[in-house]
Tab-separated table of C-alpha atoms in Angstrom:
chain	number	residue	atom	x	y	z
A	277	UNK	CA	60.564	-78.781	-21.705
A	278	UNK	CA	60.411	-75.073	-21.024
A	279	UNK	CA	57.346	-73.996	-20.265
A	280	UNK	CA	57.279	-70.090	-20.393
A	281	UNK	CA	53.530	-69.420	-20.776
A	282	UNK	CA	53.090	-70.643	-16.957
A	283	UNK	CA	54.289	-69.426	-13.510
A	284	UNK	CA	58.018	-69.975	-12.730
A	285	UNK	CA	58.436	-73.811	-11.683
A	286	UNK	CA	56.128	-75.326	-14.032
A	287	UNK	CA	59.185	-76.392	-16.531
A	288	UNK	CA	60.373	-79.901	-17.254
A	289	UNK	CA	59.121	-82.736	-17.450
A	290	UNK	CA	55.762	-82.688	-19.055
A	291	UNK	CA	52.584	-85.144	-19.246
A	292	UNK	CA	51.598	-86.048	-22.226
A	293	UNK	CA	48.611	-88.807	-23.295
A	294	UNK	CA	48.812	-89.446	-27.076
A	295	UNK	CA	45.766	-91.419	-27.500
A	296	UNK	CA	43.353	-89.680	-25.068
A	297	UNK	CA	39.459	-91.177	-25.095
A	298	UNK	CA	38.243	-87.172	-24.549
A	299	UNK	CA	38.487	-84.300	-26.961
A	300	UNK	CA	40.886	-81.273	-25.945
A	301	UNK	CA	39.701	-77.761	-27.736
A	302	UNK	CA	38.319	-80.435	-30.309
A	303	UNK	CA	41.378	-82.098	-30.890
A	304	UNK	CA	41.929	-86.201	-29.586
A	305	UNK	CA	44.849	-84.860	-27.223
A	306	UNK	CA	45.924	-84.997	-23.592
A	307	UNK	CA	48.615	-82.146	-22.630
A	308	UNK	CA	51.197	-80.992	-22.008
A	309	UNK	CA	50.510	-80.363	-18.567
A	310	UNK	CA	53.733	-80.327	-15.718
A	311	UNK	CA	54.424	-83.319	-14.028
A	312	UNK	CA	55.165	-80.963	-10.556
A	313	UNK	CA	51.543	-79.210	-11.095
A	314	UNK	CA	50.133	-83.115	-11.585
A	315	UNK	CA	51.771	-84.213	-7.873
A	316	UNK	CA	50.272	-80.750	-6.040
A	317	UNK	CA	46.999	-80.563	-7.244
A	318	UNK	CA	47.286	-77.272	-9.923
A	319	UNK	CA	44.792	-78.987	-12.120
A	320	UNK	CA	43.649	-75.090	-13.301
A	321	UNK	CA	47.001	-74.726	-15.263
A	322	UNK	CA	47.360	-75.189	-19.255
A	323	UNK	CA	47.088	-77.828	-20.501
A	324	UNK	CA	43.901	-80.639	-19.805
A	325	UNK	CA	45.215	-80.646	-16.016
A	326	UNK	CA	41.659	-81.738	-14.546
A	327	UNK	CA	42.201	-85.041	-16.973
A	328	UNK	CA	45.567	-86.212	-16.156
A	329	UNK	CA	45.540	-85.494	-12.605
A	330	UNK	CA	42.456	-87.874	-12.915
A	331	UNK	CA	44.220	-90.645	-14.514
A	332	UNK	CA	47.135	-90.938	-11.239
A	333	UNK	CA	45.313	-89.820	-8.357
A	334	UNK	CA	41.471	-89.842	-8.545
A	335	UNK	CA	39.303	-90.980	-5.957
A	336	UNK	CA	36.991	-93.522	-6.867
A	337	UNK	CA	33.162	-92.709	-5.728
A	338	UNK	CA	30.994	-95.262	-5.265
A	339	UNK	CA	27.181	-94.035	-5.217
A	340	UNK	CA	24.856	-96.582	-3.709
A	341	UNK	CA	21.206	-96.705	-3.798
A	342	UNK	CA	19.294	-97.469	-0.420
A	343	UNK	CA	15.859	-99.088	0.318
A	344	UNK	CA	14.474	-95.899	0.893
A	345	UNK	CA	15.827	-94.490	-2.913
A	346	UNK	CA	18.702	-92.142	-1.352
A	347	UNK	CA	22.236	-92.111	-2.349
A	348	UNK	CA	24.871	-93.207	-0.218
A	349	UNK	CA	28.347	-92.003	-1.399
A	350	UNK	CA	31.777	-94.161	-0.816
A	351	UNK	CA	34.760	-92.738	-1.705
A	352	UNK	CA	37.718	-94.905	-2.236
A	353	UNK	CA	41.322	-93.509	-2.853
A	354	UNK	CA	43.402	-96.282	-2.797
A	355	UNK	CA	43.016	-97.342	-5.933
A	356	UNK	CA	44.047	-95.267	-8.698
A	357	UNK	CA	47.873	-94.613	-9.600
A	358	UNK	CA	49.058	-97.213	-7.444
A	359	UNK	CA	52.142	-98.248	-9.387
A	360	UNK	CA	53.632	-95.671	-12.121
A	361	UNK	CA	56.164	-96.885	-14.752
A	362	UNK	CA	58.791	-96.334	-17.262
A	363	UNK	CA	61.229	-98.725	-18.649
A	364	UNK	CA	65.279	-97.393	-17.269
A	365	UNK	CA	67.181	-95.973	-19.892
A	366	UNK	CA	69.928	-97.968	-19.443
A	367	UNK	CA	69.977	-98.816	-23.332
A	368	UNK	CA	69.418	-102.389	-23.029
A	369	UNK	CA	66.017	-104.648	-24.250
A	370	UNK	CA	64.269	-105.625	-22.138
A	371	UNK	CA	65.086	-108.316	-20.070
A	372	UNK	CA	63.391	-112.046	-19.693
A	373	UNK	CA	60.323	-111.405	-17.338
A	374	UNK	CA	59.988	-114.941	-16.342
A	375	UNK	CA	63.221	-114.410	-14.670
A	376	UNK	CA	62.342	-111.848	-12.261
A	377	UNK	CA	58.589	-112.793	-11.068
A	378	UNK	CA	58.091	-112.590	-7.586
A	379	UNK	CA	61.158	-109.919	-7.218
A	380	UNK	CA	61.763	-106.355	-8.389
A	381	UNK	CA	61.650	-105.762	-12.285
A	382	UNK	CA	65.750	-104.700	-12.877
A	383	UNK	CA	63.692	-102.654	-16.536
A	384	UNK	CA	61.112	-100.763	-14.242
A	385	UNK	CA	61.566	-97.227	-13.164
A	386	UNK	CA	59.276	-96.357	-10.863
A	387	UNK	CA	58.342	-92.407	-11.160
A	388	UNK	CA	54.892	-93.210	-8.768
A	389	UNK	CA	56.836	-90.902	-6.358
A	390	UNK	CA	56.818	-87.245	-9.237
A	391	UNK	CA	53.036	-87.762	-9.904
A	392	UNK	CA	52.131	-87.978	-6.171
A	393	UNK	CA	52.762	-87.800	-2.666
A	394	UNK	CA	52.937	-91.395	-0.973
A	395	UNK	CA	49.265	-92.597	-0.889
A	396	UNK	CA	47.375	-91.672	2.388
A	397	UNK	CA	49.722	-88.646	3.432
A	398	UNK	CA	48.669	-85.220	4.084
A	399	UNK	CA	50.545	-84.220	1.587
A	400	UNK	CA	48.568	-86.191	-0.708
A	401	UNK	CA	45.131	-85.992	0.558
A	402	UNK	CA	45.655	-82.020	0.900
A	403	UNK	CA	46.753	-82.080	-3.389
A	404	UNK	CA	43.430	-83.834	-3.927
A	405	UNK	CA	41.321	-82.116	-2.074
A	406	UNK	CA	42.864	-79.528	-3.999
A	407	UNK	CA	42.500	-80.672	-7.457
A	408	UNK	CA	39.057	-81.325	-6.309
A	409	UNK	CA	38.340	-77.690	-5.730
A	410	UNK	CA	38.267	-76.941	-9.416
A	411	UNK	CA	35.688	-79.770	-9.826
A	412	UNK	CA	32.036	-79.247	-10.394
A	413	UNK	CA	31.482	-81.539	-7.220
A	414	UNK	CA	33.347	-79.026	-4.377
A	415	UNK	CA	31.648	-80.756	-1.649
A	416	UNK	CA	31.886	-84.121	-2.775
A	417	UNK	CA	34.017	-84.943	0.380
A	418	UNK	CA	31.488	-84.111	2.736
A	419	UNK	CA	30.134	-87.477	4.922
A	420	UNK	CA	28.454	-88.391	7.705
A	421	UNK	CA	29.795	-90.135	10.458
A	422	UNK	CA	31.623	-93.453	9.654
A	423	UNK	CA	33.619	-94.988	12.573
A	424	UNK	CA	33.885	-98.610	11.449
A	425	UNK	CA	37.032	-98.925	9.361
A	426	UNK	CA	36.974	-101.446	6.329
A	427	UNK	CA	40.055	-102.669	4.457
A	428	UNK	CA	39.625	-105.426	1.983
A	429	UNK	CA	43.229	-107.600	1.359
A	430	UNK	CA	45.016	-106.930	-2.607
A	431	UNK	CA	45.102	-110.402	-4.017
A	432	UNK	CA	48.620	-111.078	-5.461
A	433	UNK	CA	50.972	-114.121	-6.645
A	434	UNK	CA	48.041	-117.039	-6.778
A	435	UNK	CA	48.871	-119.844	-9.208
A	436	UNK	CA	46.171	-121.418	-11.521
A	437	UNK	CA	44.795	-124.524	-9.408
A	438	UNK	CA	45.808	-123.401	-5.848
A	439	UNK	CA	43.194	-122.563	-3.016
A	440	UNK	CA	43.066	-118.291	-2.137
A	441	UNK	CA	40.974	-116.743	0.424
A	442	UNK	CA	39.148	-112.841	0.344
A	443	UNK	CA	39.569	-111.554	3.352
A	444	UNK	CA	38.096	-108.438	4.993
A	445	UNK	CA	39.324	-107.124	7.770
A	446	UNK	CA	37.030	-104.510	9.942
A	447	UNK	CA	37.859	-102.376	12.771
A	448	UNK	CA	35.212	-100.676	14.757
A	449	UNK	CA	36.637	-97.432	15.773
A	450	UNK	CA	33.748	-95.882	17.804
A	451	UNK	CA	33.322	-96.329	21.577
A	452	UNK	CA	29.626	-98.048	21.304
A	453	UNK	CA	28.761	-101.055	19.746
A	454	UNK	CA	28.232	-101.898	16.029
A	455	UNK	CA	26.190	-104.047	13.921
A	456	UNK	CA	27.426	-105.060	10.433
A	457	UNK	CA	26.373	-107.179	8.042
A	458	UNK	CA	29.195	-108.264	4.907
A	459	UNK	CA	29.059	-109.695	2.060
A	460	UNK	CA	32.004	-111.166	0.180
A	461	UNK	CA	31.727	-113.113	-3.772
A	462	UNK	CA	33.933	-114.082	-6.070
A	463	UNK	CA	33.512	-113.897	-9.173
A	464	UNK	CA	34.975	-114.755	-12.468
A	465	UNK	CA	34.986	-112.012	-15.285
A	466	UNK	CA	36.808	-111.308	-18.923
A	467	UNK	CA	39.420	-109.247	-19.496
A	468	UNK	CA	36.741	-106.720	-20.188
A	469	UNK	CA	35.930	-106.628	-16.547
A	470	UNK	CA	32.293	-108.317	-17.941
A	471	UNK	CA	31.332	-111.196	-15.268
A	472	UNK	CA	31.091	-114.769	-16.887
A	473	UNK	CA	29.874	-116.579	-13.585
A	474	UNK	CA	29.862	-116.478	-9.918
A	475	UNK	CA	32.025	-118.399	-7.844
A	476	UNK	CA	31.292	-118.329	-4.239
A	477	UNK	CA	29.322	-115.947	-2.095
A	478	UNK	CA	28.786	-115.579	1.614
A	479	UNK	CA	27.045	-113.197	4.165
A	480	UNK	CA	28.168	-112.178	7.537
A	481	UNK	CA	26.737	-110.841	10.614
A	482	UNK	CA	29.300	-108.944	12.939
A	483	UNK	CA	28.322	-107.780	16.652
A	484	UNK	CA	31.209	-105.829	17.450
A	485	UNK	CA	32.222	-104.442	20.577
A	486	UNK	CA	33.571	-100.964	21.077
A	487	UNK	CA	36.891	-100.261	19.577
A	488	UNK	CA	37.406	-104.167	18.321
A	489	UNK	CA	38.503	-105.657	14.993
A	490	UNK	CA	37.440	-108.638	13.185
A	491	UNK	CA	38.308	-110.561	10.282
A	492	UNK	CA	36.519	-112.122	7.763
A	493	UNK	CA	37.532	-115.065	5.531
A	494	UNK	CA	35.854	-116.449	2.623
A	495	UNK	CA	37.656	-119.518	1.125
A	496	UNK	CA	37.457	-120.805	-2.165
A	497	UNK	CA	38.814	-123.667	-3.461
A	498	UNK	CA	40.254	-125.252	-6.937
A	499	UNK	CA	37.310	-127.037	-7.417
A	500	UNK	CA	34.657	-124.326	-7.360
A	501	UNK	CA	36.688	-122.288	-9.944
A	502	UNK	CA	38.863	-124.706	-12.032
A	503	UNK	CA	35.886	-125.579	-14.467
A	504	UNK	CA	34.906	-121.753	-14.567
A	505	UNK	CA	38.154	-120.135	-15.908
A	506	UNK	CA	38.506	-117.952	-19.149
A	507	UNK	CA	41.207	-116.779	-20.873
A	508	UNK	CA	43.624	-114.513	-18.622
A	509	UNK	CA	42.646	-116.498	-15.368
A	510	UNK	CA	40.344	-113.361	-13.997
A	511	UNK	CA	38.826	-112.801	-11.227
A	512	UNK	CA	37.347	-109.988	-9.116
A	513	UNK	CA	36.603	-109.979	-5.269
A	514	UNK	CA	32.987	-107.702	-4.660
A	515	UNK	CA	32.702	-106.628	-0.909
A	516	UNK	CA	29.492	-104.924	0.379
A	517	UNK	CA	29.189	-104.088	4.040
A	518	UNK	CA	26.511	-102.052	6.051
A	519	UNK	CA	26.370	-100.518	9.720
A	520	UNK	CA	23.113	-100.868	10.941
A	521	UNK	CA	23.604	-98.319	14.073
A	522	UNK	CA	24.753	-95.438	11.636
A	523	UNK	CA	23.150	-96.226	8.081
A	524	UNK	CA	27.424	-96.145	7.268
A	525	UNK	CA	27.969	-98.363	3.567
A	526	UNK	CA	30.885	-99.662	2.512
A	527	UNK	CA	31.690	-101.248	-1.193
A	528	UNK	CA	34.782	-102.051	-2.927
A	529	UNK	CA	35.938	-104.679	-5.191
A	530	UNK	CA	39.449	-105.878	-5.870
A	531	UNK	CA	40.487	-107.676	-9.659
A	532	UNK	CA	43.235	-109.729	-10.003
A	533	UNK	CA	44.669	-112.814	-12.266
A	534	UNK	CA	45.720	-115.839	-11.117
A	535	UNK	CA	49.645	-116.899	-12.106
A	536	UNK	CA	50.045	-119.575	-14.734
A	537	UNK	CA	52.946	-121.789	-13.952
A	538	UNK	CA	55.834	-121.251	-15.722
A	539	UNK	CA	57.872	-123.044	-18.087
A	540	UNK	CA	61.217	-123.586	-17.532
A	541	UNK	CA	63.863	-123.483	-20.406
A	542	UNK	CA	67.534	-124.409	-19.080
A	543	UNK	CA	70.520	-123.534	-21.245
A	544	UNK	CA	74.125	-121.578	-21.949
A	545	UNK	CA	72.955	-118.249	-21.957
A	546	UNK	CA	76.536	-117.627	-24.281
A	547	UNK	CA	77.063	-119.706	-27.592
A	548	UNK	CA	79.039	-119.556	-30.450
A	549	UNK	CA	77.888	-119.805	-34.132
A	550	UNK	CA	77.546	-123.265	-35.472
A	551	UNK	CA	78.279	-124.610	-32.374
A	552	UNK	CA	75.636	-127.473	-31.185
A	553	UNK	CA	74.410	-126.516	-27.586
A	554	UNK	CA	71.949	-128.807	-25.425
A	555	UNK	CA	68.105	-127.205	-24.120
A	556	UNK	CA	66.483	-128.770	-21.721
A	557	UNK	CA	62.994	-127.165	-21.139
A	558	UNK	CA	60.371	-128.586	-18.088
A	559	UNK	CA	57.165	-127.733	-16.638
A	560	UNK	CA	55.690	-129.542	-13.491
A	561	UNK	CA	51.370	-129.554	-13.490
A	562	UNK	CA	50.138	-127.429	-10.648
A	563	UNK	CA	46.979	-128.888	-10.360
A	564	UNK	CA	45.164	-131.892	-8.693
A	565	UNK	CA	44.149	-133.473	-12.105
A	566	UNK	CA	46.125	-135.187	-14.878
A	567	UNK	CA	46.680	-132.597	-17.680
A	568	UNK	CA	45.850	-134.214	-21.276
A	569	UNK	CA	46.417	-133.528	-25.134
A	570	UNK	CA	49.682	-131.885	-23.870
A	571	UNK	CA	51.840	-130.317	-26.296
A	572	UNK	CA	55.342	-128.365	-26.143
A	573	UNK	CA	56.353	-125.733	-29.353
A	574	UNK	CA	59.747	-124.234	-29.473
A	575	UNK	CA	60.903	-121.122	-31.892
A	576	UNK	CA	63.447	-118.558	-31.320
A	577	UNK	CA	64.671	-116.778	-34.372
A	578	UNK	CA	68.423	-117.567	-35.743
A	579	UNK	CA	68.117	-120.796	-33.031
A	580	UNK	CA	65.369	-123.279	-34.242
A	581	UNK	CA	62.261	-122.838	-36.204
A	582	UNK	CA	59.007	-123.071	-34.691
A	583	UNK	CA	58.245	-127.118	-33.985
A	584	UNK	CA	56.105	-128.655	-31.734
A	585	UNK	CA	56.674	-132.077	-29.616
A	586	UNK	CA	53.402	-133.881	-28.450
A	587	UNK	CA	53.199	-135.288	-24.619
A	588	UNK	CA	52.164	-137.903	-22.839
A	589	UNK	CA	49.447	-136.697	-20.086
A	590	UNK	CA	51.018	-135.281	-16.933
A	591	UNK	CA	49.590	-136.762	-13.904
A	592	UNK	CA	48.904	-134.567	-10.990
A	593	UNK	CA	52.722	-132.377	-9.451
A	594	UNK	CA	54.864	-134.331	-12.437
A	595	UNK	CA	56.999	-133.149	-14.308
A	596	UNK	CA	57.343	-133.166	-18.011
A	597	UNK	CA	60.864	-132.357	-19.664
A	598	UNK	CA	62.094	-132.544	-23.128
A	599	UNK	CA	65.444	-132.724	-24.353
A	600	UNK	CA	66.950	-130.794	-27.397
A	601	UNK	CA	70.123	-129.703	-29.604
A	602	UNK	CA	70.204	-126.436	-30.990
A	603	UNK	CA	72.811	-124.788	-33.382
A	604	UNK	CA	72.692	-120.910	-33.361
A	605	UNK	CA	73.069	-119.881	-37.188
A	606	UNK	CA	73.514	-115.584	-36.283
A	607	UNK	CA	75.127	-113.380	-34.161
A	608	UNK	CA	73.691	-111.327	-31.537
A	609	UNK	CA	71.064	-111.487	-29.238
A	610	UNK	CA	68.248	-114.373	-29.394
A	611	UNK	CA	65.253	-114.920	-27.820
A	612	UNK	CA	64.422	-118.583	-27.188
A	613	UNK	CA	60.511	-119.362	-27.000
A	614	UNK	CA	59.282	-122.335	-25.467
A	615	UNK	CA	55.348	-122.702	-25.157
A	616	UNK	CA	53.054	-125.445	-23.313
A	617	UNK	CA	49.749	-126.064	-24.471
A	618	UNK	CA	47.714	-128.258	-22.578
A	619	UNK	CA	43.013	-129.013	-22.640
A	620	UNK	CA	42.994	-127.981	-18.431
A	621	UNK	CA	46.325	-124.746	-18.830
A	622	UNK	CA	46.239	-123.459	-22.192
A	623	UNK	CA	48.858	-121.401	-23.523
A	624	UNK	CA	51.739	-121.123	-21.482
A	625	UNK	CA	55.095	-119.644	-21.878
A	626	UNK	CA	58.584	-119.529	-20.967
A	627	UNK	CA	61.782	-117.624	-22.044
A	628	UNK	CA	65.356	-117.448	-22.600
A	629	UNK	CA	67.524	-114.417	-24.141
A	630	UNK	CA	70.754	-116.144	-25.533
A	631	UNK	CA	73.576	-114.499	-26.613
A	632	UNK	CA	75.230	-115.645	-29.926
A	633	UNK	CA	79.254	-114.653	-30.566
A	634	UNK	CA	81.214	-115.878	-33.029
């Protein structure tokens, strides 16, 4: 859109949040504010600029209390607008996501790149520091001296029952010595981000010579979370380290979900009307254990009605398979729904887009 009532290059495309958490003038609204002044730091421009820019490309500041009662301040600014998103127009539903897990989505249009400068540049740091200018907290960005580096690994693409590791990696950058202590824990929390129970924690002392790096590992296996999980498979990684030479703090925590297996539906993805077409649909049990009071459910609307076939228990890396005949009764695009339900992997779900012709 045009945007007249600001300086010349402030047209086009336009943020807008229609269910904002804040009031606006009064009003439950978020924008419009330019998409151009969002990626350089304006945040003084018309309209709710200070908001938005917050929602893709805050810093995250950590404030953490000392023995003595100070305030040590963190500042993390990796971890906000990492991945922005909008669905191509290329006039088509959207696809089958099971298909495309572990490669790139062929619906996603990634637009990270018109909010922001690629994370880390100058570019980037110099539109936040920006932004940051208009804040009440001007000299938030002010430290002391911190020469040992921290970086604490994204977890990603870890299937329900398999063994992961946190791992830490620190880099002292200085040309003396350091002492630092970590800590790493699991943990596994609700959707809500509220923690239901710890997993695993572990301490670490480093001695580290001048300009060295170290790793550090903490492993946890099937059977210290298995009996823990909640719905959604959550879990959150909490790191805390401290420099003893130069009082330097360090805390950042990573969330992630563990993959449920998938289930696996194997048919003509073109059929005719009336015409009877086989369906075979599998899934093979991840885990170490026999999975009991197993149960499959199929549904997919103008293919089959919603029924459910009990199964035998599925003894550990076997695979269960059943067998059907479906006859598609309308034209067009279907979706084909198969679902496993199982006591140890509850609801899980595969599926299939089918196209019907007649």
């Amino acid at each position: 859109m045009a945007r007249p009532d600001l300086p010349s290059g402030n047209g086009g495309w336009q943020a807008i949040d229609a269910t904002p958490q804040e009031l606006s003038d009064g009003v439950y609204c978020a924008g419009p504010f330019p998409v151009n002044a969002v990626k350089n730091g304006d945040v003084t421009l018309p309209y709710d600029g200070p908001f938005i820019f917050a929602e893709v490309n805050a810093d995250q500041v950590n404030w953490i209390r000392q023995a003595d009662g100070s305030w040590y301040k963190m500042i993390v600014n990796e971890k906000i607008g990492k991945n922005i998103s909008t669905k191509k127009a290329s006039g088509a539903p959207m696809g089958n996501s099971a298909r495309w897990r572990g490669r790139d989505d062929p619906d996603r249009e990634d637009i990270t790149h018109t909010y922001k400068f690629p994370e880390g540049s100058p570019e980037e740091r110099a539109a936040t520091l920006k932004a940051n200018q208009a804040s009440s907290k001007a000299d938030i960005y002010q430290h002391g001296k911190e020469d040992v580096k921290f970086q604490l690994e994204d977890k990603d693409e870890i299937y329900v029952g398999s063994p992961f590791d946190c791992k830490l990696w620190v880099e002292n950058q200085s040309s003396e010595e350091r002492s630092v202590f970590v800590r790493l824990t699991a943990l596994v929390v609700y959707y809500t981000g509220v923690v239901k129970t710890k997993v695993k924690t572990k301490g670490y002392k480093l001695k580290m010579p001048p300009n060295s790096k170290q790793e550090v590992v903490l492993d946890v296996e099937p059977n210290d979370y298995m009996r823990q999980l909640v719905e959604q498979a959550m879990f959150k990684v909490k790191c805390m380290a401290t420099v003893n030479e130069t009082n330097q703090v360090f805390a950042k925590s990573d969330d992630f979900r563990l993959r449920r297996p998938d289930v696996e539906i194997e048919a003509q993805e073109k059929v005719r009307v009336g015409e009877e077409f086989p369906v075979e649909i599998k899934f093979v049990n991840p885990l170490s254990c026999s999975l009991s009071n197993c149960e499959f459910t199929v549904e997919g609307p103008g293919l089959q009605q919603p029924k459910e076939y009990r199964h035998n228990n599925i003894g550990p890396g076997l695979e269960a398979k059943i067998s059907l005949r479906l006859t598609a009764k309308r034209t067009g695009q279907k979706m084909l729904v198969a679902g496993f339900d199982c006591h140890e992997l509850p609801d899980i779900s595969g599926y299939l887009t089918i196209e019907v012709t007649n």
